[in-house]
Coordinates of C-alpha atoms in Angstrom, one line a residue:
X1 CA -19.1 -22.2 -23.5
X2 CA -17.1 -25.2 -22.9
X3 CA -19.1 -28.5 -23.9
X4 CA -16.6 -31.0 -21.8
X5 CA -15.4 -30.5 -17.7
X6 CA -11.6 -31.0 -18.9
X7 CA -12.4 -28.0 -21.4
X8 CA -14.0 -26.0 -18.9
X9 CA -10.3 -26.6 -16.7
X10 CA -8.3 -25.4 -19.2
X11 CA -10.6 -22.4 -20.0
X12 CA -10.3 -21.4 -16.9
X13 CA -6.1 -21.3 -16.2
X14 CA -5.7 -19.2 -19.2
X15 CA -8.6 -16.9 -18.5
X16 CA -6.2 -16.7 -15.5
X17 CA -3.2 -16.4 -16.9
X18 CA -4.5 -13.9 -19.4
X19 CA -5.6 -11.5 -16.2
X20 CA -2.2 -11.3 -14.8
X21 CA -0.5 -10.6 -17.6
X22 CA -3.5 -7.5 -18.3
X23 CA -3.0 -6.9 -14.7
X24 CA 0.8 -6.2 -15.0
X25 CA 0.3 -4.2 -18.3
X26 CA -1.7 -2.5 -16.8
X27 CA 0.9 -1.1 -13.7
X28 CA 3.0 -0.9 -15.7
X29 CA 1.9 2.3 -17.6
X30 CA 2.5 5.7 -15.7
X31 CA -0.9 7.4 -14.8
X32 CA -1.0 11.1 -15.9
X33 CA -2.9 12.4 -13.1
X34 CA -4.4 11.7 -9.9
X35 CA -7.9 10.8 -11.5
X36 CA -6.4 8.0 -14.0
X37 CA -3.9 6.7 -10.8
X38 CA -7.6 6.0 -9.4
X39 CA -9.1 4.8 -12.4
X40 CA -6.2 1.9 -12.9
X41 CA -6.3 0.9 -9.5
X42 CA -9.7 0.2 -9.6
X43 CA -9.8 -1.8 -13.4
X44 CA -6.5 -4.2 -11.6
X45 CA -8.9 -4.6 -8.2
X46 CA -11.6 -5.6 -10.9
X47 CA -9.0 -7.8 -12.6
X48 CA -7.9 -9.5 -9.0
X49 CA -12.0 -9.9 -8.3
X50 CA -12.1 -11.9 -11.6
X51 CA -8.9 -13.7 -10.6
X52 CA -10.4 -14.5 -7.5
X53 CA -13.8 -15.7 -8.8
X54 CA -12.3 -17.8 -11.7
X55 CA -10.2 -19.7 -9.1
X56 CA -13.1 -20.6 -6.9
X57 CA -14.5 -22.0 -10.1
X58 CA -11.2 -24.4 -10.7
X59 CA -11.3 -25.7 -6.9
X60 CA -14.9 -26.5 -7.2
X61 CA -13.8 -28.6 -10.7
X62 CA -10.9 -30.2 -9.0
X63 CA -12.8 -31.2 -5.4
X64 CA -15.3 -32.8 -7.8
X65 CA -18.1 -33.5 -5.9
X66 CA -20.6 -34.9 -8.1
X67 CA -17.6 -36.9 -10.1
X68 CA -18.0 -35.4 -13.2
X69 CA -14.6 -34.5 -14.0
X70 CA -13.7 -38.3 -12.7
X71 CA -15.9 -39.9 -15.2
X72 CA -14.8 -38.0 -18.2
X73 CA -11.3 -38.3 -17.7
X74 CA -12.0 -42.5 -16.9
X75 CA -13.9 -42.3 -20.7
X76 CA -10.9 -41.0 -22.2
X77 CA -8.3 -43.8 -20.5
X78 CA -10.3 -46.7 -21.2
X79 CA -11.6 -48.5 -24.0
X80 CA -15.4 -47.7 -25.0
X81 CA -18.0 -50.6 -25.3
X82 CA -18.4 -51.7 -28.6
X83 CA -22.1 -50.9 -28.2
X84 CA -21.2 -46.9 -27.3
X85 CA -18.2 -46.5 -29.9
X86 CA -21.0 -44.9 -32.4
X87 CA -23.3 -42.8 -30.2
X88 CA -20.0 -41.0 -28.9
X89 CA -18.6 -40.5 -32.5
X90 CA -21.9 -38.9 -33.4
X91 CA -22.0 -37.0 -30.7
X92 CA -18.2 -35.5 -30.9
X93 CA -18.8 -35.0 -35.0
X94 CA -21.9 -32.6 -33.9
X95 CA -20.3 -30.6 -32.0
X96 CA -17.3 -30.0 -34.8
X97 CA -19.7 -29.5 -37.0
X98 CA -21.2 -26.8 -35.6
X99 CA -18.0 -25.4 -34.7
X100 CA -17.3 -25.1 -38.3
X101 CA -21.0 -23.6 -39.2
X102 CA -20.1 -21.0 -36.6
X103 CA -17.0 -20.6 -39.0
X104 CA -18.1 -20.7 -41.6
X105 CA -21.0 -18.2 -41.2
X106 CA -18.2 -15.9 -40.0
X107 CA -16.0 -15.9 -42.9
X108 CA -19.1 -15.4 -44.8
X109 CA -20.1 -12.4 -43.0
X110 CA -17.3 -10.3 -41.7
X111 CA -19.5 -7.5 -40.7
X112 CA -20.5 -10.0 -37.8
X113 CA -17.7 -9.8 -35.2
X114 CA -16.8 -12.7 -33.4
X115 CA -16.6 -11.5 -29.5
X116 CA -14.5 -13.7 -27.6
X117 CA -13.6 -13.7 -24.2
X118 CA -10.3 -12.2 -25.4
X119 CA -11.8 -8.7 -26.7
X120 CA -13.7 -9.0 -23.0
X121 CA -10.7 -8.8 -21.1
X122 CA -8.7 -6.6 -23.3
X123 CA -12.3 -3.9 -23.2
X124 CA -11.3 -4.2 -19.0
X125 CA -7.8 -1.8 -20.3
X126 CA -10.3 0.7 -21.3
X127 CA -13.5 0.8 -19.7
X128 CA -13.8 3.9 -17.1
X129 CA -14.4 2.7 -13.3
X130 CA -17.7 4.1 -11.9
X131 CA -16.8 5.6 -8.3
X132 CA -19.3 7.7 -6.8
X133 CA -18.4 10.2 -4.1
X134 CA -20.3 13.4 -2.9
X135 CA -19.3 17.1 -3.3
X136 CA -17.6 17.3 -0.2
X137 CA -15.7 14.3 -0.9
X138 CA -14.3 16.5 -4.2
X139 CA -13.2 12.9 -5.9
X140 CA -11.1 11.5 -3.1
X141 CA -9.5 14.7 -1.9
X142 CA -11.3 15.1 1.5
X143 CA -14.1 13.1 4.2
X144 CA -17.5 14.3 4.4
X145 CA -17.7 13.6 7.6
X146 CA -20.8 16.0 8.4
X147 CA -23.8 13.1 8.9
X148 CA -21.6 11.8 11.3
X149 CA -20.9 14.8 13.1
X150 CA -24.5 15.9 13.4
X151 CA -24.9 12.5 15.2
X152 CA -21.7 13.3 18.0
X153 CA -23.2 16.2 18.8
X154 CA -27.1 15.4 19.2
X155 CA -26.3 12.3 21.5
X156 CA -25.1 11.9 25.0
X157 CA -21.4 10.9 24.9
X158 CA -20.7 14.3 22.4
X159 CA -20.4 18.0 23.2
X160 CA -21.0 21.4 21.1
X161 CA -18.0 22.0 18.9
X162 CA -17.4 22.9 15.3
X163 CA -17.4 20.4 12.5
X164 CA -13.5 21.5 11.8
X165 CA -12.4 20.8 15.5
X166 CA -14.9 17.7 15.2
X167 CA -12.6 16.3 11.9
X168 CA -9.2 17.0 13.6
X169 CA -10.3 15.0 17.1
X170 CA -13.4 12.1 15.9
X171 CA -10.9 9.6 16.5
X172 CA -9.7 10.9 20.1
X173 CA -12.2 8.0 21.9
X174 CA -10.1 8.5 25.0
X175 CA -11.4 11.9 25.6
X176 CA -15.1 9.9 26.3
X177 CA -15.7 8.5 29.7
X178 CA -15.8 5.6 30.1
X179 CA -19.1 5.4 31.5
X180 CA -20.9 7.1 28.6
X181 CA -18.4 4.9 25.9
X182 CA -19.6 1.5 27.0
X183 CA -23.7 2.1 25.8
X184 CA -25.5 0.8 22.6
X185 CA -25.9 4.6 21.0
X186 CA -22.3 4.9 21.2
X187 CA -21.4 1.2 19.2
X188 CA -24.0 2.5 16.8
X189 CA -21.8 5.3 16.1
X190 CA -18.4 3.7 15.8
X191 CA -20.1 1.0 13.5
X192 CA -21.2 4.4 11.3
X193 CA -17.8 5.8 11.4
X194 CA -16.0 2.5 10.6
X195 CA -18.6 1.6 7.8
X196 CA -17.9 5.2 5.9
X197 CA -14.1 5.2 6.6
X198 CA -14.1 1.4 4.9
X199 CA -16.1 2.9 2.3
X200 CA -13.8 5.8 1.2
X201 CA -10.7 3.7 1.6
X202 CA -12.3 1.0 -0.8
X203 CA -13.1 4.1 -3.4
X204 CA -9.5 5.7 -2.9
X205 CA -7.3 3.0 -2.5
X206 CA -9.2 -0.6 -3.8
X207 CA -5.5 -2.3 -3.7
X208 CA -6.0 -2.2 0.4
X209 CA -6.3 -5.6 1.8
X210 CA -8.5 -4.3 4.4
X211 CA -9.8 -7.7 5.9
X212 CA -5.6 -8.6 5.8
X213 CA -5.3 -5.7 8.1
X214 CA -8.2 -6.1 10.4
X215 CA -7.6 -9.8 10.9
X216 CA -3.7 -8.9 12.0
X217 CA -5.4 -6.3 14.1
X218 CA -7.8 -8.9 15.6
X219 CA -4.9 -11.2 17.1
X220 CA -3.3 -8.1 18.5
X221 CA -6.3 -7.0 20.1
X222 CA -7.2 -10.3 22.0
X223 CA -3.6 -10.4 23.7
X224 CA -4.1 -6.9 24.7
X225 CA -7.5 -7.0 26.0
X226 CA -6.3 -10.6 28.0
X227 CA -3.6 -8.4 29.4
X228 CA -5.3 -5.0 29.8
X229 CA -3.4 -3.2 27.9
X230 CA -6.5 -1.9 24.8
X231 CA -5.5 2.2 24.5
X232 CA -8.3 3.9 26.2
X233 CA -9.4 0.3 28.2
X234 CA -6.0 0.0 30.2
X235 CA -7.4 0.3 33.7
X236 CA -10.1 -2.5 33.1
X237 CA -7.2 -4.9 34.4
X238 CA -6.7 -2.9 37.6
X239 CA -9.7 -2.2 38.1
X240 CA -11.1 -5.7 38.3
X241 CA -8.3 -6.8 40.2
X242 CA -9.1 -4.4 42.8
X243 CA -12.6 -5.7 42.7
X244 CA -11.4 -9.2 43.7
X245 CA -9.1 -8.4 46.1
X246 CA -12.3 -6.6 48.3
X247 CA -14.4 -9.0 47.1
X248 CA -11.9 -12.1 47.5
X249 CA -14.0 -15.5 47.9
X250 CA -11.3 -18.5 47.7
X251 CA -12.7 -21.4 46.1
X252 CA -10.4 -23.8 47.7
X253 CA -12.0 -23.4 51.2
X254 CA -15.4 -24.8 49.7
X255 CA -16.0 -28.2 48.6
X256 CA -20.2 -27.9 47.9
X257 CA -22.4 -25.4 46.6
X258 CA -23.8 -25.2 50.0
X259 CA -21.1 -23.8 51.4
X260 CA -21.1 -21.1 49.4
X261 CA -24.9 -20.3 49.7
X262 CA -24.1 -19.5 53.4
X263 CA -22.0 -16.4 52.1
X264 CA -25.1 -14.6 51.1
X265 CA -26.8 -12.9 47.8
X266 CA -24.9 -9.8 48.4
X267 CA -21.0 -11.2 48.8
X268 CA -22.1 -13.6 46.0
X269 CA -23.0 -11.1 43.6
X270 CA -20.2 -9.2 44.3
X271 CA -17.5 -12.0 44.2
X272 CA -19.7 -12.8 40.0
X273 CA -19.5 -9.7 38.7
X274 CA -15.9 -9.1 39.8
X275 CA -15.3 -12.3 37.7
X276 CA -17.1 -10.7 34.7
X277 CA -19.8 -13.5 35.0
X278 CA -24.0 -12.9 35.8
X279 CA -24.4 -11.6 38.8
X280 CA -28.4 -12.2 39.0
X281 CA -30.5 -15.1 39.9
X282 CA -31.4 -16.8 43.1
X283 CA -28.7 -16.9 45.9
X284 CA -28.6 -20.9 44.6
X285 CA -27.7 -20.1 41.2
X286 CA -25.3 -17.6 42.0
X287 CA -23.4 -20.6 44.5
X288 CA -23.9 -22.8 41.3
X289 CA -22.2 -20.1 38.8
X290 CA -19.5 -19.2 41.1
X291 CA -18.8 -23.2 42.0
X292 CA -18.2 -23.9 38.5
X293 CA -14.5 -21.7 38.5
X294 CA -13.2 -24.5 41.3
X295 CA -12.6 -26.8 38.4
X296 CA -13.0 -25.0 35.2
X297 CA -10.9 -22.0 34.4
X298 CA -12.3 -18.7 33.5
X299 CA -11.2 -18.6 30.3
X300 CA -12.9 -21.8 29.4
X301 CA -16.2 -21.5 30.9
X302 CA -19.2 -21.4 28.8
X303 CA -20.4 -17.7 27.3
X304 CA -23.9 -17.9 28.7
X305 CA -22.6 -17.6 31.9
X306 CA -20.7 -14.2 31.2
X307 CA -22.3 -10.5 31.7
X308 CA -23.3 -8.8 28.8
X309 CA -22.2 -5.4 29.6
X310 CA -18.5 -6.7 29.4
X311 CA -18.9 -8.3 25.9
X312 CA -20.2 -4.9 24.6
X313 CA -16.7 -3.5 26.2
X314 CA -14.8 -5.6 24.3
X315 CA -16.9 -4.9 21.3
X316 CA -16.9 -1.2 21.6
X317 CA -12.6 -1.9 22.1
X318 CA -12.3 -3.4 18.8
X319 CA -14.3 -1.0 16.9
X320 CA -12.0 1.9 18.0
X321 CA -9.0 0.4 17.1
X322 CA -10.1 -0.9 13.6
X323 CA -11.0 2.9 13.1
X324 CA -8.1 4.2 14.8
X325 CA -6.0 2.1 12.4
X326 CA -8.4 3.4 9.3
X327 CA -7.9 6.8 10.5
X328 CA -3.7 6.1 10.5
X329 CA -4.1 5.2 6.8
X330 CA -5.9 8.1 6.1
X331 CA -4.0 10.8 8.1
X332 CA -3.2 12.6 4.8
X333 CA -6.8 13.0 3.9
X334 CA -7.8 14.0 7.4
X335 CA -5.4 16.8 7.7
X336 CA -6.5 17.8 4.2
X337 CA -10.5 17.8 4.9
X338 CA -9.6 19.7 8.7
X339 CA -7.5 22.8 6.4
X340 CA -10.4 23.0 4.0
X341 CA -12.8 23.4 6.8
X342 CA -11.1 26.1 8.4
X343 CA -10.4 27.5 4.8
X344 CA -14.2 27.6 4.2
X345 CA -15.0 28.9 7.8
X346 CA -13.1 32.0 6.4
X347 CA -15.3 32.2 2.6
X348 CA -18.8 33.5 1.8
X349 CA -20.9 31.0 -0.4
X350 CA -20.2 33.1 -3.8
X351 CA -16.4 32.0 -3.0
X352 CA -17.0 28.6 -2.2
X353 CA -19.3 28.1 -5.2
X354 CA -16.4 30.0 -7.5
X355 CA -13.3 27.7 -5.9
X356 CA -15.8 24.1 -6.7
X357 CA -16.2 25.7 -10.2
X358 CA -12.3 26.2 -10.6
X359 CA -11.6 23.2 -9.3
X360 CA -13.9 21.3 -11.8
X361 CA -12.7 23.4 -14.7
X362 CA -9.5 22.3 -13.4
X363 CA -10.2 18.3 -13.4
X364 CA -11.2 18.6 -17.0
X365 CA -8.5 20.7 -18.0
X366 CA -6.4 17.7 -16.5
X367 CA -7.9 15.1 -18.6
X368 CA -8.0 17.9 -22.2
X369 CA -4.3 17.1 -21.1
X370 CA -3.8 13.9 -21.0
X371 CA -5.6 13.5 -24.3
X372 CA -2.8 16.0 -25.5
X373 CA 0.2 14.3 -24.2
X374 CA -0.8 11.1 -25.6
X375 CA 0.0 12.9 -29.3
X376 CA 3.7 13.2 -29.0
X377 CA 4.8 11.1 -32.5
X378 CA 8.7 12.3 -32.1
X379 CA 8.9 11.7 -28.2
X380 CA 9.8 15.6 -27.8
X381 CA 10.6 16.9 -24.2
X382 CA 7.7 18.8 -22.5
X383 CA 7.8 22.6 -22.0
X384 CA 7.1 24.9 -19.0
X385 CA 3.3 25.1 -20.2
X386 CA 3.7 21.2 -19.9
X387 CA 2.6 20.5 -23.4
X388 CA 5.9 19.2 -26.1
X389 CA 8.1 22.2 -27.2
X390 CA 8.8 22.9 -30.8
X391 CA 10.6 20.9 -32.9
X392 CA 13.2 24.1 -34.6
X393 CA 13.6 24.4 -30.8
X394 CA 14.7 20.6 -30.7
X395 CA 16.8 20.6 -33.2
X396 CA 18.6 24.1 -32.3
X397 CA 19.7 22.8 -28.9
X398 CA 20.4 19.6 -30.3
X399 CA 18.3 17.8 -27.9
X400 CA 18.5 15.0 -30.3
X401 CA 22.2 14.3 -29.1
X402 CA 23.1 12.1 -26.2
X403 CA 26.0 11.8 -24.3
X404 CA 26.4 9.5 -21.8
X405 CA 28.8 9.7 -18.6
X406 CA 30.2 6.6 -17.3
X407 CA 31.4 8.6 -14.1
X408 CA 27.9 9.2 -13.8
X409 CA 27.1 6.1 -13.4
X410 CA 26.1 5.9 -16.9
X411 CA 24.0 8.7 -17.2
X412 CA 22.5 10.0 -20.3
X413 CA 21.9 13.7 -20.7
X414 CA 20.4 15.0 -23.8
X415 CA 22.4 18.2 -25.9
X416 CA 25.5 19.7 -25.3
X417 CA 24.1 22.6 -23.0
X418 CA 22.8 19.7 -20.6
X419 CA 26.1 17.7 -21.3
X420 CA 28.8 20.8 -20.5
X421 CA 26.4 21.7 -17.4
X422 CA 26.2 18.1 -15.7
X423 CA 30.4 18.5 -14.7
X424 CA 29.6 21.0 -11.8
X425 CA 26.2 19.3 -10.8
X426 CA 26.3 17.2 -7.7
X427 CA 26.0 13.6 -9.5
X428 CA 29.2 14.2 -11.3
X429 CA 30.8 15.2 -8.2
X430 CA 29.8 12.2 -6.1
X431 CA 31.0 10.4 -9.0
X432 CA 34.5 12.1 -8.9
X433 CA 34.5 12.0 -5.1
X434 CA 34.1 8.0 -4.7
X435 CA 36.9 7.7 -7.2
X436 CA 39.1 9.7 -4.8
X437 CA 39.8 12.6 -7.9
X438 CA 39.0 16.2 -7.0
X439 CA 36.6 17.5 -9.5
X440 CA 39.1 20.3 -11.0
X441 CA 38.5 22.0 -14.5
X442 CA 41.3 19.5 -15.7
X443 CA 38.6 16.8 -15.5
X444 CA 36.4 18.6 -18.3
X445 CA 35.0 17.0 -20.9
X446 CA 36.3 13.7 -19.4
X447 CA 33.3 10.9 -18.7
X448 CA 35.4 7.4 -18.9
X449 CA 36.4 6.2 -15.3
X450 CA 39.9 4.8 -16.9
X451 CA 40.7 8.6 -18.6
X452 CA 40.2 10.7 -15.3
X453 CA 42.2 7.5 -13.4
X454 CA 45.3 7.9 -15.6
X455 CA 45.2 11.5 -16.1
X456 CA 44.7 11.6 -12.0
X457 CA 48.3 9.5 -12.0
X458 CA 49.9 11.7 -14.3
X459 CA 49.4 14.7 -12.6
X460 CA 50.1 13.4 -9.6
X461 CA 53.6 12.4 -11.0
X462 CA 54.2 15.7 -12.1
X463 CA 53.6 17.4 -9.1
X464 CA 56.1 15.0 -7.7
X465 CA 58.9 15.8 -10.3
X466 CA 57.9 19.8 -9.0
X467 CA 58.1 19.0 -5.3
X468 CA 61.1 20.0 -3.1
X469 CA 63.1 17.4 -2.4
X470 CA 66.0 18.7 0.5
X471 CA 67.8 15.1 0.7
X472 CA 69.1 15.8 -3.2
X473 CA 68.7 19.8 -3.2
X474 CA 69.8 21.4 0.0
X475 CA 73.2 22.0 0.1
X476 CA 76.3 21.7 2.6
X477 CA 79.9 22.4 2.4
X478 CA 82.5 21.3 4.3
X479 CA 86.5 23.2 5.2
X480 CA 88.0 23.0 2.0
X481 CA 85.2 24.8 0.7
X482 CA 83.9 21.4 -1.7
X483 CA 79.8 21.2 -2.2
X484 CA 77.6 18.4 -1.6
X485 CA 73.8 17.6 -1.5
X486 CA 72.5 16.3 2.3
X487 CA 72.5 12.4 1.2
X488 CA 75.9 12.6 0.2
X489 CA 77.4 15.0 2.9
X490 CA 75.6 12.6 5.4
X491 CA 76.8 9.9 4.3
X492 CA 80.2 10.9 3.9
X493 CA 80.2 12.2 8.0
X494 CA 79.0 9.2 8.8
X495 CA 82.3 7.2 7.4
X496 CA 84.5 10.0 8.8
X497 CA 85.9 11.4 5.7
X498 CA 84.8 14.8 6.5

């Protein structure tokens, strides 16, 4: 506990710094299945939480509201009152004192272990994340979606259909009329299925920022609904503009409310709710509502005077994108949970109790696994059956031996099987082909980019020295019978000496 505000400050940015640095460790080491994958990413969310939470604490010491942190540091830069020189000394010399009682009493005792914040954070490295899911969920592998499902079908706005067709099509909204979509039972049940699918992801994947994605979503949303353009909510534009058009009543031809009384309950109520805004009240209210757009645009007018039902549109809208977006995130899983319904349409209950029994054994065989690949002292390659083969084995293909190709990009390959092998495998002949060298068996054996260059340039200059060459080896003769090569015959034509 830190006995000073400036103490408590600097307590708090290494218990920061010390939770990154765990935090990075900690991705840093390679899961070995898909259970400890979940486990770490749940201890680093922890870590962030703590990260998150210590922070608060510093900005609340550094805003210093009640002026603590002022006063201590104004004690230390000024010179103390003659009078309060000795109660401060006192003070300060009791609290080292029982610093050095504390130890004291622990070198005395070193059975009594000390447990500092330190040990706290490393114990974060090993502690095992509680998650719960249900046995439909099998640990993250698929939704149990059946709670929800039992709700479509018992209300209104859902039809008969099985829970496998239900998983493959619970977030096609469009296929609802609208009429049946924009009602409190159906909000209800978005809310449900947004509140489990947040859930899940939060217990699958707690390294989602899902307010980050929701509040991007949120912008987006509110440009599209301006413009009519929400999936599923498209012809709300049109159709309200259609609306004004047979219900047009131009403002600009009426100066008072009066005037607009004379147009009657009925065109008034018309012209409202064709604006989005109450359409009840007296026909004097109604002139009052509707007088209020001559100088105050629509979208700044005051939310009383709006209609409910349209709010709950625009609520309903939002819901069924933030789930829709959920449900993009989570396309993987939803395909997987649709093929295990089918799959168990097709299995008595003796089978489906069996295949939950395999797949447990299954889970703990995974972690009996991991505890046996930790134990691997001389780094030995794994085996077919995945566990570390022998070590005569090791030694007899001479695994131990590396050889490193610089053609290769600087490759290593381990024992001289591997080695020999890697010259017909396709990164050696990438290699060879971006140098411009075919990859011949005189290239064997050679790994240096220089060596396969100048051996390249030699054989190229004996394959010149090999060519045909008719300008020095095709002969001519001329009358008297006298032999010459075609450069010299040529050129002696040419002069007009032959």
């Amino acid at each position: 506990m830190a006995s000073s505000v400036l103490e408590a400050t600097r307590a708090a940015h290494e218990d920061l710094e010390r939770l990154e640095r765990l935090a990075v460790r900690e991705l840093q080491r390679d899961p070995a299945n898909a259970r400890d994958r979940l486990f770490q990413s749940h201890r680093v969310r922890h870590m962030l939480d703590l990260v998150v939470s210590t922070s608060d604490k510093l900005v609340e010491i550094y805003e210093d509201k009640d002026g603590a942190r002022k006063d201590e540091i104004s004690t230390h830069l000024t010179a103390p009152v003659q009078s309060d020189i000795f109660p401060k000394y006192y003070e300060r010399l009791k609290e080292f004192v029982a610093c050095l009682q504390i130890r004291d009493y622990h070198r005395r005792n070193h059975s009594a272990r000390f447990v500092s914040e330190t040990d706290d954070y490393e114990e974060l490295l090993k502690e095992e994340p509680a998650i719960e899911f249900t046995g439909e969920e099998a640990f993250g592998r698929y939704l149990d979606l059946h709670e929800l499902y039992n709700e479509f079908i018992n209300s209104k706005f859902g039809s008969l259909m099985e829970y496998s067709a239900y998983v493959g099509t619970f977030a096609q909204t469009e296929k609802i009329a609208h009429n049946l979509k924009a009602t409190r039972p159906y909000k209800e049940y978005l809310e449900h299925i947004l509140e489990y699918l947040m859930s899940f992801l939060y217990r699958t994947e707690p390294l989602q920022d899902i307010e980050k994605i929701f509040t991007k979503l949120e912008s987006e949303f509110e440009e599209q609904w301006i413009n009519g353009e929400v999936p599923g909510w498209e012809n709300k534009g049109t159709e309200k503009e259609s609306v004004l058009q047979e219900s047009a009543v131009d403002l600009d031809y009426y100066s008072t409310v009066e005037e607009l009384v004379e147009l009657g309950p009925e065109k008034l109520k018309e012209a409202l709710t064709a604006r989005g805004l109450k359409g009840g009240g007296t026909v004097q209210q109604r002139a009052e509502r509707l007088f209020l757009l001559k100088h105050t645009p629509l979208e700044k007018l005051d939310r009383k005077h709006f209609a409910k039902g349209d709010d709950l549109k625009k609520e309903i809208a939002l819901i069924e994108m933030k789930m829709k977006r959920l449900c993009e995130i989570l396309d993987e899983v939803i395909v997987r949970t649709k093929e295990n319904a089918e799959k168990k349409l097709t299995l008595t209950y003796e089978e489906m109790e069996a295949e939950r029994e395999e797949e447990e054994v299954q889970a703990d065989s995974e972690s009996d696994d991991e505890d046996q690949q930790i134990y691997n002292p001389l780094k030995l390659p794994m085996g077919w059956d995945g566990k570390p083969i022998p070590y005569w084995l090791y030694k007899l293909h001479g695994l131990g031996q590396e050889f490193k190709c610089e053609i290769c990009g600087n490759h290593s390959y381990w024992g001289r099987r591997a080695y020999e092998r890697h010259f017909k495998e396709w990164r050696h002949q990438h290699g060879m082909r971006c140098l411009g060298i075919p990859n011949t068996k005189n290239f064997n054996e050679i790994t240096s980019i220089k060596e396969a260059t100048a051996l390249w340039e030699r054989i190229q200059a004996k394959q010149g020295q090999n060519k045909w060459r008719p300008d020095l080896e095709e002969e001519y003769e001329d009358k008297d019978g006298n032999i010459y090569n075609k450069k010299t015959y040529t050129d002696l034509q040419r002069q007009g000496l032959i």
